[in-house]
Every structure is written in C-alpha cells, then in structure tokens.
Short mmCIF file of C-alpha atoms in Angstrom, two decimals:
data_model
loop_
_atom_site.label_atom_id
_atom_site.label_comp_id
_atom_site.label_asym_id
_atom_site.label_seq_id
_atom_site.Cartn_x
_atom_site.Cartn_y
_atom_site.Cartn_z
CA MET A 1 -15.71 3.37 -5.07
CA GLN A 2 -13.80 3.21 -1.98
CA PHE A 3 -12.34 0.00 -0.27
CA GLU A 4 -11.50 0.20 3.75
CA ASN A 5 -11.19 -2.49 6.32
CA GLY A 6 -13.04 -5.10 4.16
CA GLU A 7 -16.11 -2.69 3.01
CA CYS A 8 -16.47 -1.55 -0.61
CA GLU A 9 -18.56 1.82 -0.58
CA LEU A 10 -20.03 3.26 -3.50
CA THR A 11 -20.89 6.91 -3.16
CA THR A 12 -22.78 9.18 -5.78
CA PHE A 13 -21.95 12.77 -6.17
CA ALA A 14 -23.79 15.51 -8.31
CA LEU A 15 -22.13 18.34 -9.77
CA ARG A 16 -23.64 21.73 -9.03
CA GLN A 17 -23.58 25.08 -10.99
CA ASP A 18 -21.10 26.73 -8.69
CA GLY A 19 -18.47 23.73 -9.30
CA SER A 20 -19.10 21.95 -6.05
CA CYS A 21 -20.44 18.68 -5.76
CA ASN A 22 -22.93 16.98 -3.33
CA GLN A 23 -23.74 13.72 -2.27
CA VAL A 24 -26.94 11.86 -3.22
CA GLY A 25 -28.45 9.68 -0.89
CA ASP A 26 -26.74 7.45 1.36
CA PRO A 27 -23.47 5.34 0.02
CA SER A 28 -24.00 1.68 -1.12
CA SER A 29 -21.85 -0.33 0.97
CA VAL A 30 -21.00 -4.14 0.72
CA HIS A 31 -19.75 -5.80 3.95
CA ASP A 32 -16.45 -7.58 3.51
CA TYR A 33 -16.30 -7.28 0.15
CA GLU A 34 -12.65 -6.65 -0.47
CA TYR A 35 -11.90 -9.71 2.08
CA HIS A 36 -14.07 -11.99 -0.60
CA MET A 37 -13.02 -10.29 -3.64
CA TYR A 38 -10.57 -13.11 -4.53
CA SER A 39 -13.34 -15.85 -4.39
CA GLU A 40 -16.12 -13.45 -6.16
CA ALA A 41 -13.51 -13.14 -9.13
CA THR A 42 -13.29 -16.90 -9.15
CA ARG A 43 -16.98 -17.19 -8.99
CA LEU A 44 -17.71 -14.81 -12.06
CA ASN A 45 -15.05 -16.66 -13.97
CA LYS A 46 -16.88 -19.84 -13.63
CA LYS A 47 -19.98 -17.90 -14.63
CA TYR A 48 -18.73 -18.36 -18.43
CA SER A 49 -19.62 -21.15 -20.47
CA ASP A 50 -17.30 -24.05 -20.88
CA GLY A 51 -17.40 -23.89 -24.75
CA SER A 52 -20.16 -26.30 -25.17
CA THR A 53 -22.47 -23.96 -26.78
CA ALA A 54 -23.27 -24.27 -30.23
CA PRO A 55 -20.50 -22.95 -32.51
CA ALA A 56 -23.34 -20.75 -34.45
CA ASN A 57 -23.99 -18.89 -31.02
CA PRO A 58 -20.69 -19.06 -29.04
CA SER A 59 -20.15 -17.59 -25.70
CA PRO A 60 -17.90 -14.95 -24.77
CA LYS A 61 -14.56 -16.23 -23.98
CA ALA A 62 -13.73 -15.86 -19.86
CA PRO A 63 -11.60 -13.55 -18.73
CA SER A 64 -8.82 -14.66 -16.28
CA PRO A 65 -9.95 -14.68 -12.60
CA SER A 66 -6.92 -12.07 -12.27
CA LEU A 67 -8.40 -9.93 -14.67
CA ILE A 68 -11.68 -10.18 -13.22
CA TYR A 69 -10.13 -9.20 -9.95
CA GLU A 70 -8.51 -6.16 -11.31
CA MET A 71 -11.53 -5.04 -13.08
CA LEU A 72 -13.76 -5.40 -9.39
CA ARG A 73 -10.80 -3.44 -7.58
CA PHE A 74 -10.03 -0.50 -10.42
CA GLY A 75 -12.80 -0.63 -12.80
CA ARG A 76 -10.12 -1.41 -15.49
CA PRO A 77 -7.31 -3.70 -16.30
CA ALA A 78 -4.21 -2.56 -14.48
CA GLY A 79 -1.54 -5.15 -15.11
CA GLU A 80 -3.37 -7.12 -17.62
CA THR A 81 -4.73 -6.47 -21.15
CA MET A 82 -8.21 -6.91 -22.06
CA PRO A 83 -8.53 -9.25 -25.10
CA SER A 84 -10.65 -8.10 -27.73
CA ASP A 85 -12.66 -11.17 -27.80
CA VAL A 86 -13.60 -10.75 -23.94
CA LYS A 87 -16.62 -9.25 -22.51
CA PHE A 88 -17.15 -8.36 -18.74
CA GLY A 89 -19.98 -6.68 -17.11
CA HIS A 90 -19.04 -5.02 -13.75
CA TRP A 91 -22.46 -4.43 -12.40
CA ARG A 92 -22.59 -2.32 -9.19
CA LYS A 93 -25.76 -0.91 -7.48
CA VAL A 94 -25.57 2.77 -7.00
CA THR A 95 -27.64 5.90 -5.62
CA THR A 96 -28.49 8.00 -8.29
CA PRO A 97 -30.70 11.52 -8.13
CA GLU A 98 -33.32 9.30 -9.75
CA ALA A 99 -33.36 6.01 -8.06
CA THR A 100 -31.31 3.49 -6.82
CA GLY A 101 -30.32 0.81 -9.66
CA TRP A 102 -28.04 -1.13 -11.22
CA ILE A 103 -25.11 0.19 -13.36
CA ASN A 104 -22.36 -1.38 -15.71
CA LEU A 105 -19.40 0.48 -14.53
CA ASN A 106 -17.12 -1.17 -17.53
CA GLN A 107 -18.56 0.33 -20.54
CA PRO A 108 -16.82 3.50 -22.70
CA THR A 109 -19.19 5.97 -21.26
CA ILE A 110 -17.61 5.51 -17.62
CA GLY A 111 -14.65 7.20 -16.93
CA VAL A 112 -12.10 5.83 -14.46
CA TYR A 113 -10.06 7.89 -11.89
CA SER A 114 -7.88 7.66 -8.83
CA ASP A 115 -6.80 9.99 -5.84
CA ALA A 116 -3.66 10.75 -8.14
CA ASP A 117 -6.19 12.64 -10.27
CA PHE A 118 -7.62 15.14 -7.25
CA PRO A 119 -10.89 14.43 -8.87
CA GLN A 120 -13.45 17.61 -8.21
CA TRP A 121 -15.90 15.01 -6.90
CA ALA A 122 -13.83 14.34 -3.85
CA GLY A 123 -13.53 17.83 -2.93
CA TRP A 124 -10.55 19.38 -4.59
CA SER A 125 -11.12 22.67 -6.56
CA LEU A 126 -8.55 24.72 -8.88
CA ILE A 127 -8.62 28.29 -8.19
CA ASN A 128 -7.01 30.10 -11.13
CA ASP A 129 -8.67 33.55 -11.19
CA ASP A 130 -6.98 35.47 -8.93
CA ALA A 131 -5.41 38.64 -11.00
CA GLY A 132 -4.41 40.41 -8.08
CA ALA A 133 -0.68 40.96 -7.18
CA THR A 134 -0.89 41.17 -3.63
CA SER A 135 -0.99 38.68 -0.86
CA LEU A 136 -4.65 39.57 -0.31
CA CYS A 137 -7.15 36.91 -1.87
CA ALA A 138 -9.21 38.56 -4.90
CA SER A 139 -10.36 35.32 -6.38
CA PRO A 140 -14.08 35.50 -7.34
CA THR A 141 -14.60 32.04 -6.84
CA ILE A 142 -13.56 32.03 -3.28
CA ARG A 143 -15.56 35.29 -2.36
CA ARG A 144 -18.64 33.82 -3.50
CA TRP A 145 -18.00 31.14 -1.22
CA LEU A 146 -17.47 33.53 1.44
CA ASP A 147 -20.36 35.54 0.35
CA LEU A 148 -22.92 34.20 3.04
CA ASP A 149 -25.72 36.56 1.95
CA GLY A 150 -25.26 36.28 -1.61
CA ASN A 151 -25.14 40.10 -2.44
CA GLY A 152 -22.26 40.11 -4.32
CA HIS A 153 -20.01 41.73 -1.46
CA VAL A 154 -17.92 40.22 1.06
CA THR A 155 -17.47 42.23 4.17
CA HIS A 156 -14.29 41.35 6.32
CA ALA A 157 -16.71 40.58 9.21
CA GLU A 158 -18.95 38.51 6.54
CA ALA A 159 -15.39 36.52 5.70
CA LYS A 160 -14.79 35.76 9.35
CA GLU A 161 -18.24 34.18 9.94
CA ALA A 162 -18.03 32.14 6.68
CA LEU A 163 -14.85 30.70 7.96
CA LYS A 164 -16.49 29.20 10.99
CA GLU A 165 -19.18 27.25 8.39
CA LYS A 166 -18.07 23.53 8.05
CA ALA A 167 -18.88 23.29 4.09
CA VAL A 168 -16.73 26.68 3.61
CA VAL A 169 -13.62 25.48 5.67
CA LYS A 170 -13.80 22.12 3.71
CA ARG A 171 -13.89 23.76 0.44
CA LEU A 172 -11.04 26.13 1.58
CA SER A 173 -8.82 22.98 2.83
CA MET A 174 -8.98 21.27 -0.49
CA ALA A 175 -8.58 24.40 -2.88
CA ILE A 176 -5.54 24.28 -5.11
CA CYS A 177 -5.00 28.04 -5.54
CA LYS A 178 -2.48 29.86 -8.38
CA PHE A 179 -1.26 33.26 -7.02
CA PRO A 180 2.24 34.64 -6.99
CA ILE A 181 5.06 32.89 -4.91
CA GLU A 182 5.75 33.89 -1.40
CA TRP A 183 9.25 32.92 -1.13
CA SER A 184 10.53 35.51 -3.64
CA LYS A 185 13.36 37.66 -1.71
CA ASP A 186 13.09 40.79 -4.68
CA GLU A 187 12.46 43.81 -3.19
CA SER A 188 9.94 45.06 -5.88
CA THR A 189 8.00 41.50 -5.64
CA ILE A 190 7.95 42.06 -1.73
CA LYS A 191 6.66 45.67 -2.09
CA ALA A 192 3.70 44.47 -4.46
CA ARG A 193 2.60 41.65 -2.48
CA TRP A 194 2.60 43.26 1.10
CA GLY A 195 2.51 46.90 0.32
CA TRP A 196 -1.24 46.79 1.42
CA VAL A 197 -0.28 46.41 4.89
CA ASN A 198 1.15 50.14 5.02
CA GLN A 199 -2.65 51.26 4.71
CA ALA A 200 -5.42 51.11 7.25
CA SER A 201 -8.48 48.84 6.18
CA GLU A 202 -11.41 46.98 7.27
CA ALA A 203 -8.91 43.82 8.11
CA LEU A 204 -5.83 45.91 9.14
CA PRO A 205 -7.14 48.93 11.19
CA VAL A 206 -3.90 50.08 12.34
CA PRO A 207 -1.04 49.85 9.56
CA LEU A 208 2.45 49.02 9.83
CA THR A 209 5.08 52.04 10.15
CA ALA A 210 7.88 52.46 7.58
CA ASP A 211 10.36 51.01 10.14
CA GLU A 212 8.00 47.98 10.87
CA PHE A 213 7.64 47.28 7.11
CA ASP A 214 11.39 47.34 6.49
CA LEU A 215 11.64 44.57 9.49
CA LEU A 216 8.99 42.64 7.88
CA LYS A 217 10.77 42.85 4.42
CA ALA A 218 14.51 41.80 5.92
CA HIS A 219 12.47 38.94 7.64
CA ILE A 220 11.01 37.80 4.05
CA GLN A 221 14.32 38.34 2.50
CA ALA A 222 15.86 36.02 5.10
CA LEU A 223 13.60 33.43 4.18
CA GLY A 224 13.37 33.56 0.56
CA PHE A 225 15.09 31.23 -1.70
CA TRP A 226 13.20 31.42 -5.13
CA GLU A 227 15.91 33.49 -6.86
CA ASP A 228 18.54 30.93 -5.62
CA ILE A 229 17.00 27.95 -7.49
CA HIS A 230 18.54 27.45 -10.99
CA ASP A 231 16.09 25.50 -12.99
CA GLY A 232 14.39 26.38 -16.42
CA GLU A 233 11.49 24.35 -15.41
CA LEU A 234 10.51 26.28 -12.61
CA PRO A 235 7.43 28.44 -12.84
CA LYS A 236 7.92 32.50 -12.75
CA ALA A 237 7.44 33.93 -9.41
CA ASP A 238 3.76 35.24 -10.28
CA ALA A 239 2.52 31.85 -11.66
CA CYS A 240 2.49 29.36 -8.93
CA TRP A 241 -0.03 26.70 -7.73
CA HIS A 242 -0.16 26.30 -3.93
CA PHE A 243 -1.38 23.18 -2.49
CA PRO A 244 -3.14 23.48 1.03
CA PRO A 245 -0.34 22.13 2.93
CA LYS A 246 -2.38 19.80 5.50
CA ALA A 247 -4.40 18.56 2.73
CA PHE A 248 -1.52 17.69 0.99
CA VAL A 249 0.34 15.64 3.38
CA ALA A 250 -2.90 13.75 4.11
CA HIS A 251 -3.57 13.13 0.56
CA PHE A 252 -0.13 11.73 -0.33
CA ARG A 253 -0.06 9.80 2.88
CA LYS A 254 -2.61 7.54 0.86
CA CYS A 255 0.08 6.81 -1.50
CA GLY A 256 1.82 3.47 -0.91
CA TRP A 257 4.23 3.33 -3.95
CA LEU A 258 7.80 3.37 -2.31
CA SER A 259 10.84 4.85 -4.09
CA THR A 260 13.95 2.52 -3.99
CA VAL A 261 15.16 4.59 -1.05
CA GLU A 262 12.03 4.18 0.86
CA MET A 263 12.15 0.25 0.25
CA ALA A 264 15.43 -0.20 1.06
CA GLN A 265 14.85 1.37 4.69
CA CYS A 266 12.34 -1.44 5.17
CA PHE A 267 15.21 -3.94 5.47
CA PRO A 268 16.69 -4.09 8.90
CA ARG A 269 20.24 -3.53 9.29
CA ARG A 270 20.50 -5.95 12.42
CA LEU A 271 18.50 -9.06 13.04
CA LEU A 272 18.99 -11.99 15.37
CA HIS A 273 18.19 -15.39 14.24
CA LEU A 274 18.12 -18.45 16.17
CA GLN A 275 20.83 -20.92 15.68
CA GLY A 276 20.60 -23.92 17.81
CA VAL A 277 19.97 -22.69 20.96
CA LYS A 278 21.34 -19.43 20.65
CA PHE A 279 20.58 -16.24 18.89
CA VAL A 280 22.98 -14.78 16.30
CA LEU A 281 23.24 -11.68 14.97
CA SER A 282 23.19 -11.18 10.95
CA THR A 283 23.66 -7.48 9.24
CA THR A 284 22.50 -6.06 6.17
CA SER A 285 24.57 -3.01 4.72
CA TRP A 286 22.63 0.12 3.08
CA ASP A 287 24.65 -0.93 -0.35
CA THR A 288 22.78 -4.36 -0.13
CA ALA A 289 19.56 -3.18 0.91
CA SER A 290 19.83 -0.50 -2.08
CA ALA A 291 21.07 -2.71 -4.66
CA ARG A 292 18.22 -5.28 -4.00
CA SER A 293 15.63 -2.75 -3.69
CA GLU A 294 16.70 -1.18 -6.91
CA LYS A 295 15.92 -4.67 -8.57
CA TRP A 296 12.51 -5.18 -7.07
CA VAL A 297 10.83 -2.01 -6.38
CA ALA A 298 8.76 -1.42 -9.34
CA ALA A 299 7.37 -5.23 -9.35
CA PHE A 300 6.92 -5.02 -5.75
CA ASN A 301 4.93 -1.70 -6.05
CA ILE A 302 2.74 -2.72 -9.14
CA GLY A 303 1.92 -6.03 -7.25
CA THR A 304 1.08 -4.67 -4.07
CA ARG A 305 -1.02 -2.43 -5.62
CA ARG A 306 -2.88 -4.48 -7.82
CA TYR A 307 -3.93 -6.64 -4.62
CA GLY A 308 -4.72 -3.61 -2.40
CA ILE A 309 -1.84 -4.12 -0.22
CA SER A 310 0.00 -0.93 -0.67
CA VAL A 311 -2.93 1.12 0.13
CA ASN A 312 -2.80 0.26 3.77
CA ARG A 313 0.28 0.62 5.80
CA LEU A 314 -0.45 -2.28 8.08
CA ARG A 315 -0.73 -4.52 5.18
CA LEU A 316 2.61 -3.53 3.86
CA ILE A 317 4.33 -4.08 7.54
CA HIS A 318 2.77 -7.61 7.80
CA LEU A 319 3.70 -8.45 4.14
CA LEU A 320 7.26 -7.32 4.47
CA SER A 321 7.76 -8.82 7.78
CA HIS A 322 7.34 -12.38 5.91
CA VAL A 323 9.18 -11.30 2.67
CA ILE A 324 12.33 -10.27 5.04
CA PRO A 325 12.91 -13.87 6.50
CA GLU A 326 11.35 -16.02 3.45
CA THR A 327 13.93 -14.36 0.89
CA GLY A 328 16.56 -13.32 3.09
CA ASN A 329 16.43 -9.75 2.35
CA LEU A 330 15.47 -10.42 -1.19
CA HIS A 331 18.00 -12.69 -1.63
CA TYR A 332 16.23 -16.13 -2.23
CA VAL A 333 13.11 -16.49 -4.36
CA LYS A 334 13.34 -20.37 -4.67
CA GLU A 335 13.57 -22.65 -1.54
CA ILE A 336 16.94 -23.77 -0.48
CA ASN A 337 17.34 -27.61 -1.27
CA GLY A 338 13.73 -27.68 -2.41
CA GLU A 339 14.51 -30.63 -4.68
CA LEU A 340 14.99 -33.01 -1.72
CA ARG A 341 11.71 -32.23 -0.59
CA GLU A 342 8.84 -34.68 -0.53
CA TYR A 343 6.69 -32.20 -2.12
CA GLN A 344 9.36 -31.48 -4.96
CA PRO A 345 8.95 -30.32 -7.70
CA HIS A 346 6.39 -27.76 -6.16
CA TYR A 347 8.84 -26.59 -3.71
CA GLY A 348 8.72 -22.58 -2.47
CA ARG A 349 8.94 -20.08 -4.88
CA GLY A 350 8.47 -16.40 -5.07
CA LEU A 351 8.53 -13.57 -2.49
CA ILE A 352 6.52 -15.71 0.07
CA GLN A 353 7.51 -18.82 -1.48
CA LEU A 354 4.54 -20.65 -2.85
CA THR A 355 4.76 -24.20 -2.01
CA HIS A 356 2.79 -27.54 -2.73
CA LEU A 357 0.82 -28.83 -5.81
CA ALA A 358 -2.52 -27.51 -4.67
CA ASN A 359 -1.36 -23.61 -4.09
CA TYR A 360 0.27 -23.86 -7.35
CA LYS A 361 -2.89 -25.16 -9.15
CA SER A 362 -4.55 -22.34 -7.44
CA TYR A 363 -2.45 -19.70 -8.73
CA GLY A 364 -1.92 -20.70 -12.14
CA SER A 365 -5.78 -21.10 -12.81
CA PHE A 366 -6.19 -17.51 -11.08
CA ARG A 367 -3.72 -16.21 -13.65
CA GLY A 368 -4.98 -18.39 -16.49
CA PHE A 369 -1.54 -19.98 -17.22
CA ALA A 370 -2.38 -23.61 -17.94
CA ASP A 371 -1.86 -24.00 -21.55
CA GLY A 372 -0.54 -27.65 -21.50
CA ASN A 373 2.93 -26.56 -22.82
CA SER A 374 4.78 -27.44 -19.65
CA PRO A 375 7.68 -30.11 -18.91
CA LEU A 376 6.73 -33.59 -18.00
CA LYS A 377 7.94 -33.01 -14.11
CA PHE A 378 5.06 -30.12 -14.36
CA ASN A 379 2.47 -32.46 -16.10
CA GLY A 380 0.15 -32.54 -13.43
CA LEU A 381 0.19 -28.52 -13.22
CA GLY A 382 -0.18 -27.63 -17.00
CA TRP A 383 2.55 -24.56 -16.67
CA ASP A 384 6.05 -24.10 -15.79
CA PRO A 385 6.83 -22.27 -12.25
CA ASP A 386 10.59 -22.29 -13.23
CA VAL A 387 9.60 -19.98 -16.00
CA LEU A 388 6.78 -18.11 -14.80
CA ILE A 389 8.18 -17.86 -10.95
CA ALA A 390 11.78 -18.66 -10.13
CA LYS A 391 14.14 -21.80 -11.45
CA ASP A 392 16.70 -20.69 -8.79
CA ASN A 393 18.52 -18.10 -6.61
CA ASP A 394 21.07 -17.10 -9.43
CA GLY A 395 18.65 -14.68 -11.28
CA ASN A 396 16.76 -16.83 -13.31
CA HIS A 397 13.40 -15.75 -12.11
CA ASN A 398 10.41 -13.88 -13.41
CA THR A 399 10.44 -10.59 -10.86
CA SER A 400 6.82 -9.66 -11.62
CA ASN A 401 5.39 -12.81 -10.87
CA CYS A 402 7.38 -13.60 -7.83
CA VAL A 403 6.00 -10.73 -6.32
CA ASP A 404 2.48 -11.26 -7.67
CA SER A 405 2.24 -14.72 -6.40
CA ALA A 406 3.08 -13.52 -2.82
CA CYS A 407 0.55 -10.85 -2.97
CA PHE A 408 -1.93 -13.74 -4.49
CA TYR A 409 -1.38 -15.90 -1.46
CA VAL A 410 -1.90 -13.26 0.83
CA SER A 411 -5.37 -12.21 -0.65
CA ASN A 412 -6.73 -15.50 -1.16
CA ARG A 413 -6.00 -16.64 2.44
CA THR A 414 -9.08 -17.07 4.42
CA HIS A 415 -9.37 -13.96 6.93
CA MET A 416 -5.44 -12.81 6.47
CA LEU A 417 -6.25 -9.44 4.88
CA GLU A 418 -8.77 -8.96 7.96
CA HIS A 419 -5.83 -10.17 10.37
CA MET A 420 -3.61 -7.52 8.98
CA ASP A 421 -5.85 -4.78 9.15
CA ALA A 422 -6.60 -5.67 12.67
CA GLY A 423 -3.21 -4.04 13.98
CA CYS A 424 0.78 -4.91 14.03
CA SER A 425 0.98 -5.85 17.74
CA LYS A 426 2.77 -9.01 18.48
CA GLU A 427 -0.68 -10.84 18.69
CA ASN A 428 -1.59 -9.73 15.28
CA ALA A 429 1.90 -10.44 13.86
CA ILE A 430 1.76 -14.14 15.52
CA LEU A 431 -1.89 -14.47 13.93
CA VAL A 432 -0.77 -13.31 10.47
CA SER A 433 2.20 -15.80 10.63
CA LYS A 434 -0.39 -18.61 11.47
CA ASP A 435 -2.25 -17.44 8.48
CA VAL A 436 0.93 -17.99 6.29
CA ASN A 437 2.23 -21.17 7.54
CA GLY A 438 -1.18 -23.11 8.75
CA TYR A 439 -2.84 -23.00 11.89
CA VAL A 440 -0.19 -24.86 13.72
CA GLU A 441 1.19 -25.12 17.37
CA ILE A 442 3.44 -22.00 17.72
CA GLN A 443 6.83 -23.72 17.77
CA ASN A 444 6.03 -24.99 14.29
CA LEU A 445 6.05 -21.46 12.77
CA ASN A 446 8.83 -21.00 10.71
CA GLY A 447 10.95 -17.65 11.20
CA LEU A 448 8.81 -16.46 13.66
CA ASP A 449 11.59 -14.84 15.45
CA VAL A 450 12.53 -12.57 12.48
CA ARG A 451 8.92 -11.59 11.55
CA LEU A 452 8.44 -10.53 14.91
CA GLN A 453 11.35 -8.18 15.06
CA ALA A 454 10.58 -7.07 11.50
CA VAL A 455 7.11 -5.95 12.58
CA VAL A 456 8.77 -3.81 15.41
CA TYR A 457 11.23 -2.28 13.19
CA LEU A 458 8.55 -1.59 10.40
CA LYS A 459 6.30 0.20 12.85
CA SER A 460 8.95 2.84 13.14
CA ILE A 461 9.07 3.05 9.37
CA PHE A 462 5.63 3.05 8.42
CA MET A 463 3.81 4.24 11.45
CA ASP A 464 3.56 7.49 13.27
CA GLU A 465 5.99 6.14 16.18
CA SER A 466 9.24 7.16 17.21
CA ASN A 467 12.00 6.75 14.98
CA GLU A 468 14.60 6.76 17.66
CA SER A 469 17.19 3.94 17.32
CA GLY A 470 17.55 2.34 20.94
CA PRO A 471 17.29 -1.33 22.67
CA THR A 472 14.11 -2.96 22.58
CA SER A 473 13.06 -6.00 24.33
CA ILE A 474 10.87 -9.06 22.64
CA THR A 475 9.46 -11.87 24.69
CA PHE A 476 7.74 -14.61 22.74
CA ASP A 477 6.99 -18.31 22.92
CA TRP A 478 8.81 -20.37 19.83
CA ARG A 479 10.83 -23.35 19.60
CA ARG A 480 13.99 -23.62 22.00
CA ASN A 481 16.24 -25.29 19.23
CA SER A 482 16.35 -24.19 15.25
CA GLN A 483 16.68 -27.81 14.88
CA GLN A 484 14.13 -30.47 15.91
CA GLU A 485 15.15 -32.68 18.82
CA PRO A 486 14.31 -36.17 19.76
CA VAL A 487 11.41 -37.27 21.39
CA LEU A 488 11.70 -38.84 24.84
CA ASP A 489 9.04 -41.35 26.26
CA GLU A 490 8.12 -41.36 29.79
CA HIS A 491 11.47 -43.05 30.76
CA GLY A 492 13.78 -40.58 28.88
CA HIS A 493 14.54 -42.79 26.07
CA VAL A 494 14.65 -41.54 22.50
CA VAL A 495 11.44 -42.83 20.51
CA MET A 496 12.46 -44.58 17.60
CA VAL A 497 9.89 -44.54 14.25
CA GLY A 498 10.03 -46.15 10.85
CA HIS A 499 12.36 -49.16 9.28
CA PRO A 500 15.04 -48.83 9.46
CA PRO A 501 14.42 -47.52 12.85
CA ARG A 502 15.18 -43.55 13.14
CA PRO A 503 14.91 -41.23 16.25
CA LYS A 504 11.55 -39.27 16.22
CA LYS A 505 11.88 -35.53 16.45
CA LYS A 506 9.86 -32.47 17.06
CA PHE A 507 10.28 -28.75 18.08
CA TYR A 508 10.05 -28.02 21.86
CA ARG A 509 8.12 -25.16 22.90
CA THR A 510 9.85 -22.42 25.28
CA GLN A 511 9.79 -18.68 25.87
CA HIS A 512 12.42 -16.31 24.35
CA THR A 513 13.28 -12.68 25.64
CA ILE A 514 15.57 -11.22 23.09
CA HIS A 515 17.10 -7.68 23.46
CA ILE A 516 17.60 -6.03 20.09
CA VAL A 517 18.73 -2.64 18.35
CA MET A 518 16.52 -1.34 15.86
CA GLU A 519 19.00 0.59 14.00
CA ARG A 520 17.45 2.41 11.23
CA GLN A 521 18.75 1.20 7.68
CA GLN A 522 20.23 4.67 6.15
CA PRO A 523 23.38 5.32 4.03
#
C-alpha cells in the first residue's frame, strides 16, 4: 500500500519459486484517498452504534477517529493502543491471482511491514551464498539470474547480455550481498581477493604484470582503512554485507525521521521581521536551535510520521515554515496574551497554534479526549487543553500533543496537504498560509514575512538545491505596517466606530523587497 500525491495504491505481488516477486494484475488505486483520510476516519467512527442497542447484544466499542486514522495509514496502531473491547475491520479492494475482491487487512494473519524492513516483495534480495574469497562473484543465486539460456552455465558473453536486461538490472540493483570487505589493506587479503587478475581469463584476456599488480596493491592499501577501525562490533573482513550504493541512498531518502542535528539545521540563523514599517533582524544561535530541537525532536518525528507529513519533503518544508514564526523557533507553545482575546480560553496552543472553540472541539473529538472531567472554563469543551496541550510558555505543556495538534490541523484543513504537495514556490507558500490563517486578503495573513523566508531557507535544507550561503531577494505583497493603522474617509479624516468612539483600524497592503543572507544553521 503506497500513498503519493493523495493517491492510495494497493499492489499485489506473488512469490515465485526462484525467490523473486511478480506483480499480479493492475494496482487498485483510490483517487485523493489520503487527502480525505481524516474525513474517512471520522465517517467510519460514526458508523459505530451510539450504545442504544439492547444490553444482551451490545455493539462493539467505537475506536477513536485518530486510531482509525492510524489503521488506515499504517495498517496497525502506531501512536495509540487498540483497546481489547474495540474491533475495527480495515477492508480494502485488492487484486489477487484468483480474482479481485475485498480483504480485511486488520486481522492476525496479515503481516505488516514498512520500507525499513527491506521487504522481499519490494524487490530487495539478501544474497549470502558466495563462498569465494576473490572479488569475483561466485553466488549461485546471482549466476542463475544471469543464466539466460538456463543451461546451468554462465559464460562471460552471456553475463554481459544479461546485464542489458531490465529485469536483471533491477534485481541486481537491489541485491544486498555478503562478501569480503574491499577496504582492507592487509597484503594477504589483497592477494586473495585480487590475485585472479594475474591470470588470463575470459573476462581478462591480458592479465596484469607483476609491476602492475604491485601498483594496484599500493593503490588499494592507500585507500584501505578497515584495520584502522577499533570497534569490537565490526564484522570480520570476510563477513560484510554490502548495499548497492545508489539504491541505498535512494531508499534512505524516503526516511523523514530527523536527528537532533538535522532538526536544528531547520531553524534559520537570520530572519527579518517587520516591526512598524521597517524590517528588523533577529538571530538564533546554533546552541539555542540545538537545545530546543533536542527537546522536541522525538515528538516531532512521531507526529509528522503519524500524519504522513514527514514522508514528503515538501510537506516538511511547509509545516516547519509555519512552526518557525508561530513558536518563535520552538520557544512559544501558548499564544502571548491569549487571555485578553475575545475567544479565550480557546486561544492558541501547540506548534501551529490551535485557536477557537470549534477547532478545539474537532481535535478533542478526533483524539477521543472528551470525558467531561474538565475545569469549569472548559465546560463546553469537555477536556482540558491546559493539561493536554499547553498551559504556558514556561514548560507546562504536553510536547507530544503540541506537535500532534499541529499535524492534525494540517491534515484536516481542506486541500492543505494537496497544496503542500504542489510545490514550494512563493505562490505555493502564500496559498498554504491562507490554508492556515483563512482565505483573507494577503495583508491579513499573520507572519507571512517569516514564512516566506523560511520556505526559501528550508528549500536549501531539504531539496536538491545549492547549499551556498549568499544574499537572496524576496519581493512580496503584504501589510505595510506590523500594527494596524487608522482607516481614513475620502476627506482624509479618521473613521470612528463604537461607543465610546474609537478609530477604526486595518492593515494596508503594500509591496516589500527584502534582501537576506540565507546563512546555514550549523555549529
């Protein structure tokens, strides 16, 4: 099962006797499935009985929408535990060798794997049958792959022809093989591995001379390092697993799990903030970025994995570009002076600060929080955001739910994941900002100055672009003043509203061009 650009595609493979897997029929695909997974989880939750059935024949207890969401994405609970009294059938349409039909993927006989398992059906092979000590391949398995005529003997010419076959090249490119290490500088090991080049063969009609072999040996010893590594956990030189380099790099690029160092690099060292009508520089040191990332990295990785954000670099760029201004680089998880807002006590909390009663209700319902045991001020909500998300900016917060609520908000906003997947241009960043703040006029988008800078910076971290630090210009429309300004009538007089009268204010739109140095965050 694979998610990509909203699509959910299920492909069936059948295992052959030779250990390879072949695809069965065409994949079963559901258009925009991932983009609507939140609403699907909510819909399925509501299909459970409300408990009004007869006690003698009770209906199964309903899993929370968030638990259903995990089951739909991963095929198993990832962040929550499936209660013993909860039943959930994950029915999916699949193609089998016999027919196309429906299978319940949530049952004990179904094994669940991920890319981290290097599954056989994804094309990976473990080759451990080469007993030779030379650098020549003597694996019976690989020789069978190259044996085009199936006569049990592989000639040099036949092997060369086999390497032109796409299926053979594909299998070899994903073969994880065990054979002696090539980075040893031990003279006896070099002779054992490379001594064959001193003799004529079908693959080497003209062998190396003694002097040429000595030159080769000196070159290998100059590059060798295996004997210089002092670690009792290292395997012996004759017992090492080798990944195909290109496939290894391509495979691990799928991993969106960030280390503390990698996460710290995501917080720009220099940012310009509009204060009044001028842009003022703020800086974040490496020590600060590193210390904060260390506190947040585990929860961030779990949350972004749970909601399918970390599997896509574009999604990480857009999410972090909002986390940076919303939290002041992971410093604030509670809206400053939120108690003074008309929507208090449901002011901003979390990494993308969840605000307003309706959003709190949606999140609480999704997670199954409402239990009625909440303080009086949250009586209409049924759970306590001060405990389950954040009470203040002094450390009284739930790190996991600060991240989770932000990822939830991203996932349930209509078209937001779709807009994230579309790219990370200035126009993409503005559209995603509108997804977060509402589709208001551009001057009313909060933090747009930092968000646009963050997207440009994060592109150099996550995408295959130049990492060089240098001046960059960004031109964009936004508010001309960080504070709202009085509204004037056609005569230039300040418009007064309310009782007692007070000046009516708004943000005025203008165009800015800022010149920034995208300095890498590093020690």
